[in-house]
C-alpha positions as a LaTeX table, in Angstrom:
\begin{tabular}{lrrr}
\hline
Residue & $x$ (\AA) & $y$ (\AA) & $z$ (\AA) \\
\hline
Met1 & 214.87 & 197.26 & 22.77 \\
Ser2 & 212.77 & 199.48 & 25.04 \\
Glu3 & 211.02 & 202.75 & 24.74 \\
Arg4 & 212.29 & 203.16 & 28.42 \\
Phe5 & 215.64 & 203.22 & 30.09 \\
Thr6 & 215.73 & 199.78 & 31.79 \\
Phe7 & 218.34 & 197.27 & 33.23 \\
Arg8 & 217.84 & 193.85 & 34.35 \\
Leu9 & 220.12 & 191.07 & 35.80 \\
Leu10 & 219.89 & 187.84 & 33.89 \\
Ala11 & 222.55 & 185.84 & 35.86 \\
Thr12 & 224.97 & 186.29 & 38.74 \\
Asp13 & 228.15 & 184.43 & 39.72 \\
Gly14 & 229.40 & 185.43 & 43.04 \\
Asp15 & 229.33 & 189.20 & 42.67 \\
Ala16 & 229.92 & 189.02 & 38.73 \\
Arg17 & 226.72 & 190.10 & 37.03 \\
Arg18 & 225.48 & 189.30 & 33.35 \\
Gly19 & 222.77 & 192.01 & 32.65 \\
Glu20 & 221.00 & 193.89 & 29.91 \\
Ile21 & 220.27 & 197.61 & 29.41 \\
Ser22 & 217.43 & 198.11 & 27.20 \\
Met23 & 216.81 & 201.76 & 25.57 \\
Pro24 & 215.05 & 203.38 & 22.30 \\
Arg25 & 218.51 & 202.96 & 20.24 \\
Gly26 & 219.38 & 199.37 & 21.34 \\
Thr27 & 220.24 & 196.75 & 23.96 \\
Ile28 & 223.51 & 196.74 & 25.69 \\
Arg29 & 224.83 & 193.64 & 26.86 \\
Thr30 & 226.84 & 193.63 & 30.16 \\
Pro31 & 229.39 & 193.36 & 31.23 \\
Ala32 & 230.01 & 195.76 & 28.25 \\
Phe33 & 233.28 & 197.40 & 27.04 \\
Met34 & 232.50 & 200.72 & 25.28 \\
Pro35 & 234.98 & 201.83 & 22.63 \\
Val36 & 236.05 & 205.52 & 23.33 \\
Gly37 & 234.96 & 207.73 & 20.35 \\
Thr38 & 236.55 & 211.18 & 22.04 \\
Ala39 & 235.63 & 213.29 & 19.07 \\
Gly40 & 232.93 & 211.48 & 17.26 \\
Thr41 & 235.27 & 209.05 & 16.08 \\
Val42 & 236.66 & 205.71 & 17.37 \\
Lys43 & 240.27 & 206.27 & 16.00 \\
Ala44 & 241.52 & 204.23 & 13.09 \\
Met45 & 238.13 & 202.51 & 12.73 \\
Tyr46 & 234.88 & 202.73 & 10.71 \\
Met47 & 231.57 & 202.65 & 12.88 \\
Asp48 & 230.48 & 199.40 & 10.84 \\
Gln49 & 233.74 & 197.54 & 11.98 \\
Val50 & 233.18 & 198.77 & 15.66 \\
Arg51 & 229.59 & 197.47 & 15.46 \\
Asp52 & 230.47 & 194.12 & 13.75 \\
Leu53 & 233.10 & 193.46 & 16.59 \\
Gly54 & 229.99 & 193.31 & 18.96 \\
Ala55 & 230.08 & 196.81 & 20.40 \\
Asp56 & 226.47 & 197.79 & 21.49 \\
Ile57 & 227.65 & 201.36 & 22.71 \\
Ile58 & 230.32 & 203.70 & 22.25 \\
Leu59 & 231.61 & 206.62 & 24.25 \\
Gly60 & 231.76 & 210.32 & 23.16 \\
Asn61 & 233.62 & 213.30 & 25.11 \\
Thr62 & 231.85 & 216.33 & 25.98 \\
Tyr63 & 234.77 & 218.57 & 26.39 \\
His64 & 236.18 & 217.76 & 23.13 \\
Leu65 & 233.06 & 217.90 & 20.97 \\
Met66 & 232.01 & 221.10 & 22.76 \\
Leu67 & 235.31 & 222.59 & 21.29 \\
Arg68 & 234.92 & 221.23 & 18.04 \\
Pro69 & 232.80 & 221.10 & 16.00 \\
Gly70 & 230.65 & 222.56 & 18.92 \\
Ala71 & 227.52 & 221.10 & 20.64 \\
Glu72 & 225.17 & 223.41 & 18.89 \\
Arg73 & 226.63 & 222.66 & 15.47 \\
Val74 & 226.46 & 218.93 & 16.08 \\
Ala75 & 222.53 & 219.33 & 17.01 \\
Arg76 & 221.90 & 221.44 & 13.97 \\
Leu77 & 223.43 & 218.58 & 11.86 \\
Gly78 & 221.06 & 215.94 & 13.32 \\
Gly79 & 222.72 & 215.09 & 16.57 \\
Leu80 & 226.05 & 212.90 & 17.31 \\
His81 & 224.43 & 209.56 & 16.18 \\
Glu82 & 223.62 & 211.03 & 12.54 \\
Phe83 & 226.77 & 213.08 & 12.38 \\
Ala84 & 228.90 & 209.92 & 13.05 \\
Arg85 & 226.64 & 207.39 & 11.38 \\
Trp86 & 226.40 & 205.51 & 14.82 \\
Pro87 & 222.59 & 204.71 & 15.09 \\
Tyr88 & 223.09 & 202.68 & 18.51 \\
Pro89 & 223.38 & 204.02 & 22.00 \\
Ile90 & 226.04 & 206.64 & 22.87 \\
Leu91 & 227.39 & 207.45 & 26.29 \\
Thr92 & 229.04 & 210.87 & 26.77 \\
Asp93 & 231.28 & 211.87 & 29.60 \\
Ser94 & 230.61 & 215.11 & 31.47 \\
Gly95 & 234.13 & 217.07 & 31.05 \\
Gly96 & 235.04 & 216.07 & 34.54 \\
Phe97 & 237.94 & 214.20 & 33.67 \\
Gln98 & 239.52 & 217.07 & 31.96 \\
Val99 & 239.16 & 219.04 & 35.15 \\
Met100 & 241.83 & 216.92 & 36.32 \\
Ser101 & 243.89 & 216.14 & 33.26 \\
Leu102 & 243.97 & 220.02 & 32.06 \\
Ala103 & 244.88 & 221.25 & 35.36 \\
Asp104 & 246.87 & 224.31 & 34.16 \\
Leu105 & 243.68 & 225.28 & 31.80 \\
Arg106 & 240.86 & 225.34 & 34.37 \\
Lys107 & 239.43 & 226.98 & 37.43 \\
Ile108 & 237.10 & 225.25 & 39.70 \\
Thr109 & 234.30 & 227.17 & 41.89 \\
Glu110 & 230.88 & 226.15 & 43.49 \\
Lys111 & 229.24 & 227.41 & 39.98 \\
Gly112 & 231.14 & 224.97 & 37.96 \\
Val113 & 234.55 & 224.78 & 35.69 \\
Thr114 & 235.90 & 227.34 & 33.58 \\
Phe115 & 238.18 & 225.94 & 30.82 \\
Arg116 & 240.80 & 227.48 & 28.50 \\
Ser117 & 240.62 & 225.77 & 25.33 \\
His118 & 243.83 & 223.85 & 24.68 \\
Val119 & 242.92 & 224.24 & 20.92 \\
Asp120 & 242.85 & 228.09 & 20.66 \\
Gly121 & 242.72 & 229.51 & 24.31 \\
Gln122 & 239.11 & 230.43 & 24.22 \\
Val123 & 237.55 & 230.43 & 27.54 \\
Phe124 & 234.39 & 228.14 & 28.23 \\
Glu125 & 232.26 & 228.18 & 31.40 \\
Met126 & 230.97 & 224.88 & 32.27 \\
Pro127 & 228.63 & 224.87 & 35.31 \\
Pro128 & 226.83 & 221.42 & 35.82 \\
Glu129 & 223.84 & 222.60 & 34.07 \\
Arg130 & 225.73 & 223.43 & 30.74 \\
Ser131 & 227.46 & 220.11 & 30.97 \\
Ile132 & 224.05 & 218.32 & 30.71 \\
Glu133 & 222.79 & 220.78 & 28.10 \\
Ile134 & 225.94 & 219.95 & 25.84 \\
Gln135 & 225.17 & 216.16 & 26.34 \\
Gly136 & 221.58 & 216.98 & 25.33 \\
Leu137 & 222.54 & 218.67 & 22.06 \\
Leu138 & 224.86 & 215.70 & 21.20 \\
Gly139 & 221.85 & 213.64 & 21.59 \\
Ser140 & 223.76 & 211.57 & 24.12 \\
Asp141 & 221.60 & 208.24 & 25.60 \\
Ile142 & 223.53 & 207.98 & 28.78 \\
Gln143 & 224.74 & 211.31 & 30.28 \\
Met144 & 227.46 & 211.76 & 32.96 \\
Gln145 & 227.13 & 214.24 & 35.74 \\
Leu146 & 229.80 & 216.74 & 36.06 \\
Asp147 & 232.10 & 215.85 & 38.82 \\
Glu148 & 235.76 & 216.80 & 40.11 \\
Cys149 & 238.13 & 213.99 & 39.73 \\
Val150 & 241.19 & 214.27 & 41.98 \\
Ala151 & 244.50 & 213.08 & 40.93 \\
Leu152 & 246.12 & 210.51 & 43.41 \\
Pro153 & 247.94 & 210.51 & 45.72 \\
Ala154 & 246.12 & 213.38 & 47.41 \\
Glu155 & 245.51 & 214.91 & 51.01 \\
Glu156 & 242.11 & 213.42 & 52.43 \\
Ser157 & 240.81 & 216.99 & 53.03 \\
Glu158 & 241.27 & 217.79 & 49.25 \\
Ile159 & 239.67 & 214.27 & 48.37 \\
Glu160 & 236.70 & 214.96 & 50.58 \\
Arg161 & 236.26 & 218.76 & 49.24 \\
Ala162 & 235.97 & 217.41 & 45.76 \\
Met163 & 233.70 & 214.49 & 46.65 \\
Glu164 & 231.31 & 216.63 & 48.37 \\
Leu165 & 231.37 & 219.21 & 45.52 \\
Ser166 & 230.64 & 216.39 & 43.07 \\
Leu167 & 227.62 & 215.48 & 45.11 \\
Arg168 & 226.12 & 218.96 & 44.94 \\
Trp169 & 226.73 & 218.93 & 41.14 \\
Ala170 & 225.04 & 215.74 & 40.92 \\
Glu171 & 221.85 & 217.27 & 42.45 \\
Arg172 & 222.06 & 220.19 & 39.95 \\
Cys173 & 222.77 & 217.68 & 37.07 \\
Arg174 & 219.62 & 215.73 & 37.90 \\
Thr175 & 217.46 & 218.76 & 38.12 \\
Ala176 & 219.08 & 219.79 & 34.82 \\
Phe177 & 218.32 & 216.31 & 33.24 \\
Gly178 & 214.84 & 216.15 & 34.48 \\
Asp179 & 212.65 & 213.28 & 33.06 \\
Gln180 & 213.94 & 212.25 & 29.58 \\
Pro181 & 212.16 & 209.11 & 28.61 \\
Gly182 & 214.30 & 206.46 & 27.35 \\
Lys183 & 217.54 & 208.36 & 28.36 \\
Ala184 & 219.63 & 208.30 & 31.46 \\
Met185 & 221.75 & 210.49 & 33.71 \\
Phe186 & 224.39 & 208.55 & 35.82 \\
Gly187 & 226.05 & 209.83 & 39.06 \\
Ile188 & 229.83 & 209.41 & 39.78 \\
Val189 & 231.07 & 208.01 & 42.95 \\
Gln190 & 234.20 & 209.87 & 44.10 \\
Gly191 & 236.43 & 209.70 & 47.17 \\
Gly192 & 239.83 & 208.92 & 45.93 \\
Asp193 & 241.54 & 206.21 & 47.88 \\
Lys194 & 239.61 & 206.48 & 50.95 \\
Pro195 & 236.88 & 203.56 & 51.62 \\
His196 & 234.82 & 205.67 & 54.03 \\
Leu197 & 234.61 & 208.56 & 51.57 \\
Arg198 & 233.73 & 206.18 & 48.62 \\
Glu199 & 230.73 & 204.70 & 50.60 \\
Arg200 & 229.44 & 208.03 & 51.76 \\
Ser201 & 229.67 & 209.27 & 48.32 \\
Ala202 & 227.81 & 206.28 & 46.97 \\
Arg203 & 225.07 & 206.17 & 49.75 \\
Ala204 & 224.33 & 209.84 & 48.82 \\
Leu205 & 224.16 & 209.07 & 45.06 \\
Ala206 & 222.00 & 206.23 & 45.71 \\
Ala207 & 219.55 & 208.15 & 47.54 \\
Met208 & 219.07 & 210.54 & 44.61 \\
Asp209 & 217.66 & 207.24 & 42.63 \\
Leu210 & 219.41 & 207.97 & 39.49 \\
Lys211 & 219.29 & 205.36 & 36.53 \\
Gly212 & 222.75 & 204.25 & 37.03 \\
Tyr213 & 226.00 & 204.80 & 38.71 \\
Ala214 & 229.59 & 205.21 & 37.69 \\
Val215 & 232.85 & 204.76 & 39.89 \\
Gly216 & 235.08 & 207.67 & 38.84 \\
Gly217 & 238.54 & 208.86 & 39.84 \\
Leu218 & 240.33 & 205.49 & 39.64 \\
Ala219 & 242.99 & 204.08 & 37.25 \\
Val220 & 244.52 & 207.47 & 37.74 \\
Gly221 & 248.20 & 206.27 & 38.82 \\
Glu222 & 247.16 & 204.18 & 41.93 \\
Pro223 & 248.22 & 200.65 & 42.17 \\
Gln224 & 245.63 & 198.16 & 40.73 \\
Ala225 & 245.18 & 196.61 & 44.38 \\
Val226 & 243.91 & 200.06 & 45.57 \\
Met227 & 241.31 & 200.25 & 42.90 \\
Leu228 & 239.94 & 196.83 & 43.69 \\
Asp229 & 239.76 & 197.78 & 47.26 \\
Met230 & 237.62 & 200.77 & 46.15 \\
Leu231 & 235.37 & 198.73 & 44.47 \\
Glu232 & 234.88 & 196.42 & 47.17 \\
Ala233 & 233.98 & 199.37 & 49.46 \\
Thr234 & 231.67 & 200.99 & 46.73 \\
Cys235 & 229.91 & 198.25 & 44.78 \\
Pro236 & 227.97 & 196.74 & 47.79 \\
Val237 & 226.60 & 200.16 & 48.87 \\
Leu238 & 225.37 & 200.91 & 45.18 \\
Pro239 & 221.77 & 199.57 & 44.33 \\
Gly240 & 221.82 & 195.99 & 42.96 \\
Gly241 & 219.27 & 196.81 & 40.28 \\
Lys242 & 221.01 & 199.67 & 38.54 \\
Pro243 & 224.07 & 199.48 & 36.06 \\
Arg244 & 227.56 & 200.06 & 37.43 \\
Tyr245 & 230.12 & 201.74 & 35.21 \\
Leu246 & 233.73 & 201.85 & 36.19 \\
Met247 & 235.05 & 204.87 & 34.11 \\
Gly248 & 238.35 & 204.65 & 32.32 \\
Val249 & 239.21 & 201.08 & 33.04 \\
Gly250 & 241.01 & 199.28 & 31.50 \\
Thr251 & 243.45 & 196.50 & 30.79 \\
Pro252 & 241.95 & 193.14 & 30.23 \\
Asp253 & 243.19 & 192.01 & 33.62 \\
Asp254 & 241.58 & 195.12 & 35.20 \\
Ile255 & 238.26 & 194.29 & 33.65 \\
Leu256 & 238.34 & 190.49 & 34.80 \\
Lys257 & 239.04 & 191.58 & 38.55 \\
Ser258 & 236.51 & 194.31 & 38.31 \\
Val259 & 233.69 & 192.22 & 36.91 \\
Ala260 & 234.38 & 189.84 & 39.75 \\
Arg261 & 233.59 & 192.91 & 42.27 \\
Gly262 & 230.28 & 193.69 & 40.39 \\
Ile263 & 230.96 & 196.20 & 37.64 \\
Asp264 & 228.70 & 196.15 & 34.54 \\
Met265 & 230.36 & 198.66 & 32.08 \\
Phe266 & 233.85 & 199.90 & 31.12 \\
Asp267 & 235.54 & 202.27 & 28.77 \\
Cys268 & 239.32 & 202.94 & 28.02 \\
Val269 & 241.20 & 204.46 & 25.13 \\
Met270 & 243.80 & 201.72 & 25.75 \\
Pro271 & 243.02 & 199.16 & 22.91 \\
Thr272 & 242.90 & 202.00 & 20.36 \\
Arg273 & 245.88 & 203.90 & 21.46 \\
Ala274 & 248.11 & 200.68 & 22.06 \\
Gly275 & 247.09 & 199.72 & 18.34 \\
Arg276 & 248.57 & 203.03 & 17.19 \\
His277 & 251.65 & 202.46 & 18.88 \\
Gly278 & 252.42 & 198.80 & 17.83 \\
Leu279 & 251.15 & 196.91 & 20.57 \\
Ala280 & 248.66 & 194.00 & 20.17 \\
Tyr281 & 246.14 & 192.57 & 22.75 \\
Thr282 & 245.57 & 188.94 & 22.15 \\
Arg283 & 244.56 & 185.68 & 24.15 \\
Arg284 & 248.36 & 184.98 & 24.70 \\
Gly285 & 248.64 & 188.64 & 26.35 \\
Lys286 & 250.37 & 191.70 & 24.85 \\
Ile287 & 252.41 & 191.26 & 21.62 \\
Asn288 & 254.80 & 194.18 & 20.74 \\
Leu289 & 255.04 & 194.29 & 17.10 \\
Lys290 & 258.12 & 196.68 & 16.99 \\
Asn291 & 260.35 & 193.85 & 18.17 \\
Ala292 & 262.61 & 192.57 & 15.64 \\
Arg293 & 261.66 & 189.00 & 16.48 \\
His294 & 258.32 & 189.32 & 14.29 \\
Ala295 & 260.43 & 190.63 & 11.05 \\
Glu296 & 260.42 & 187.21 & 9.37 \\
Asp297 & 257.46 & 185.49 & 11.16 \\
Met298 & 254.93 & 184.57 & 8.82 \\
Arg299 & 252.38 & 183.51 & 11.57 \\
Pro300 & 249.31 & 185.67 & 12.36 \\
Leu301 & 248.53 & 187.07 & 15.75 \\
Asp302 & 246.11 & 184.49 & 16.36 \\
Glu303 & 245.26 & 182.03 & 13.95 \\
Glu304 & 241.85 & 181.30 & 16.06 \\
Ser305 & 240.35 & 184.76 & 15.81 \\
Asp306 & 237.45 & 185.71 & 13.94 \\
Cys307 & 238.94 & 189.10 & 13.21 \\
Pro308 & 240.86 & 189.25 & 10.22 \\
Ala309 & 243.52 & 191.64 & 11.48 \\
Ala310 & 244.62 & 188.88 & 13.88 \\
Arg311 & 243.93 & 185.90 & 11.62 \\
Asp312 & 245.02 & 186.96 & 8.07 \\
Tyr313 & 248.01 & 189.16 & 8.19 \\
Ser314 & 251.46 & 187.81 & 9.23 \\
Arg315 & 253.19 & 189.21 & 12.17 \\
Ala316 & 256.33 & 190.05 & 9.62 \\
Tyr317 & 253.80 & 192.19 & 7.68 \\
Leu318 & 252.41 & 194.06 & 10.78 \\
His319 & 256.04 & 194.64 & 11.90 \\
His320 & 256.93 & 195.99 & 8.71 \\
Leu321 & 253.88 & 198.50 & 8.86 \\
Val322 & 254.81 & 199.66 & 12.35 \\
Lys323 & 258.41 & 200.19 & 11.66 \\
Ala324 & 257.68 & 202.02 & 8.42 \\
Gly325 & 255.02 & 204.34 & 10.28 \\
Glu326 & 252.27 & 203.24 & 7.85 \\
Ser327 & 248.69 & 204.29 & 8.82 \\
Leu328 & 247.60 & 200.74 & 7.95 \\
Ala329 & 249.71 & 199.49 & 11.08 \\
Gly330 & 247.46 & 201.48 & 13.51 \\
Met331 & 244.33 & 200.63 & 11.71 \\
Leu332 & 244.91 & 196.81 & 11.57 \\
Leu333 & 246.19 & 196.71 & 15.24 \\
Thr334 & 243.30 & 198.58 & 16.60 \\
Trp335 & 241.02 & 196.39 & 14.72 \\
Asn336 & 242.67 & 193.34 & 16.37 \\
Asn337 & 242.62 & 195.05 & 19.86 \\
Leu338 & 238.93 & 196.03 & 19.84 \\
Ala339 & 238.19 & 192.53 & 18.45 \\
Tyr340 & 239.99 & 191.03 & 21.50 \\
Tyr341 & 238.36 & 193.32 & 23.90 \\
Gln342 & 234.69 & 192.59 & 22.66 \\
Ser343 & 235.57 & 188.72 & 22.44 \\
Leu344 & 236.71 & 189.00 & 26.12 \\
Met345 & 233.49 & 190.60 & 27.09 \\
Gln346 & 231.51 & 187.77 & 25.44 \\
Asp347 & 233.51 & 185.29 & 26.92 \\
Ile348 & 233.07 & 186.91 & 30.34 \\
Arg349 & 229.20 & 186.98 & 29.83 \\
Asp350 & 229.07 & 183.46 & 28.60 \\
Ala351 & 231.01 & 182.11 & 31.69 \\
Ile352 & 228.69 & 184.34 & 34.17 \\
Glu353 & 225.52 & 182.50 & 32.58 \\
Ala354 & 227.10 & 179.11 & 32.74 \\
Gly355 & 228.10 & 179.68 & 36.48 \\
Arg356 & 231.84 & 179.11 & 35.73 \\
Phe357 & 233.38 & 182.86 & 35.95 \\
Gln358 & 235.86 & 182.09 & 38.24 \\
Gln359 & 237.11 & 179.07 & 36.58 \\
Arg360 & 237.05 & 180.97 & 33.08 \\
Ser361 & 238.95 & 183.92 & 34.55 \\
Ser362 & 241.57 & 181.65 & 35.86 \\
Glu363 & 241.97 & 180.07 & 32.28 \\
Ile364 & 242.29 & 183.29 & 30.72 \\
Ser365 & 244.70 & 184.70 & 33.11 \\
Ala366 & 246.73 & 181.49 & 32.88 \\
Ala367 & 246.76 & 181.68 & 28.97 \\
Trp368 & 248.19 & 185.53 & 29.38 \\
Glu369 & 250.70 & 184.22 & 31.93 \\
Glu370 & 252.12 & 181.39 & 29.49 \\
Gly371 & 252.75 & 184.32 & 26.97 \\
Asp372 & 253.23 & 184.47 & 23.22 \\
Leu373 & 254.22 & 181.77 & 20.88 \\
Pro374 & 258.18 & 181.34 & 20.98 \\
Pro375 & 260.26 & 183.02 & 18.35 \\
Leu376 & 260.92 & 180.93 & 15.30 \\
\hline
\end{tabular}
């Protein structure tokens, strides 16, 4: 723990990096997976559970918290850490992803973004300065610049326009953020699926000497190979002594392959969303608890797991909960999924420190390929 925001590399293995972010609210072991707490809650989980699984940091969503309960209200109530009973680091996104995902409800100009709330139709203006202000009101430890994320595929001219706009907004966000000891603002590399635009964006952001850098606008429908190509173009351009965050990614396989290319931080709704829809992530791959094969299977999801949801409940019971639409199904499977993700991250960190990351990656991938236990 540190009174300043610092990042140090503890080990490398090829391009894979084992590091540590220190800041007043805690230490973040990297590579790190950040559970997504969109509206101040990691869906279907208690915060104590999230922490006990090994999460050092969670993510909050600026857009959704701006709409309800409102950033000023959260500030009056002591900030997001106090409000949600999570005293450890929180990263907030900027609202930029919603610029893409809520395309029918927004307007983009040089000044910023105008949103029409999907909740009640109220109009909100969010220039870059307001995005940083909202994140400050929430009490965020790591704040993201406002950017424009373009859905792929797109014309190169459109990708370039959005990338250049995002760079200008990054400068405005840096000015608005100022000097906040113990906190950080990250810039976001854009450039779609064009390596030369990614490199240009990364070089311009690196010149701003920010405390960290994110890679945005990926995992938005493009093939995994394209995403990995963009990382190969981007990561070597980013400063080696600053953390690198791949936004919105991803599957366990995405994480393994991205760590191999130099990424330090990840977030994704996948493990929580999948849990609410009957899908479990395990060391044997994905298991669909909706399938009838589990109806009378008294074996657990994973007898070797440290997570009670994976170790102590039968597949038959989990199948029953899913088919009956019981809330407990989502709670137990989300618990399992986040436990698996955090276990995977610890496995990755240990392997990098031991200098056997590639070997361990192959072993993990082979277990996924082998698949689940045969039906009874």
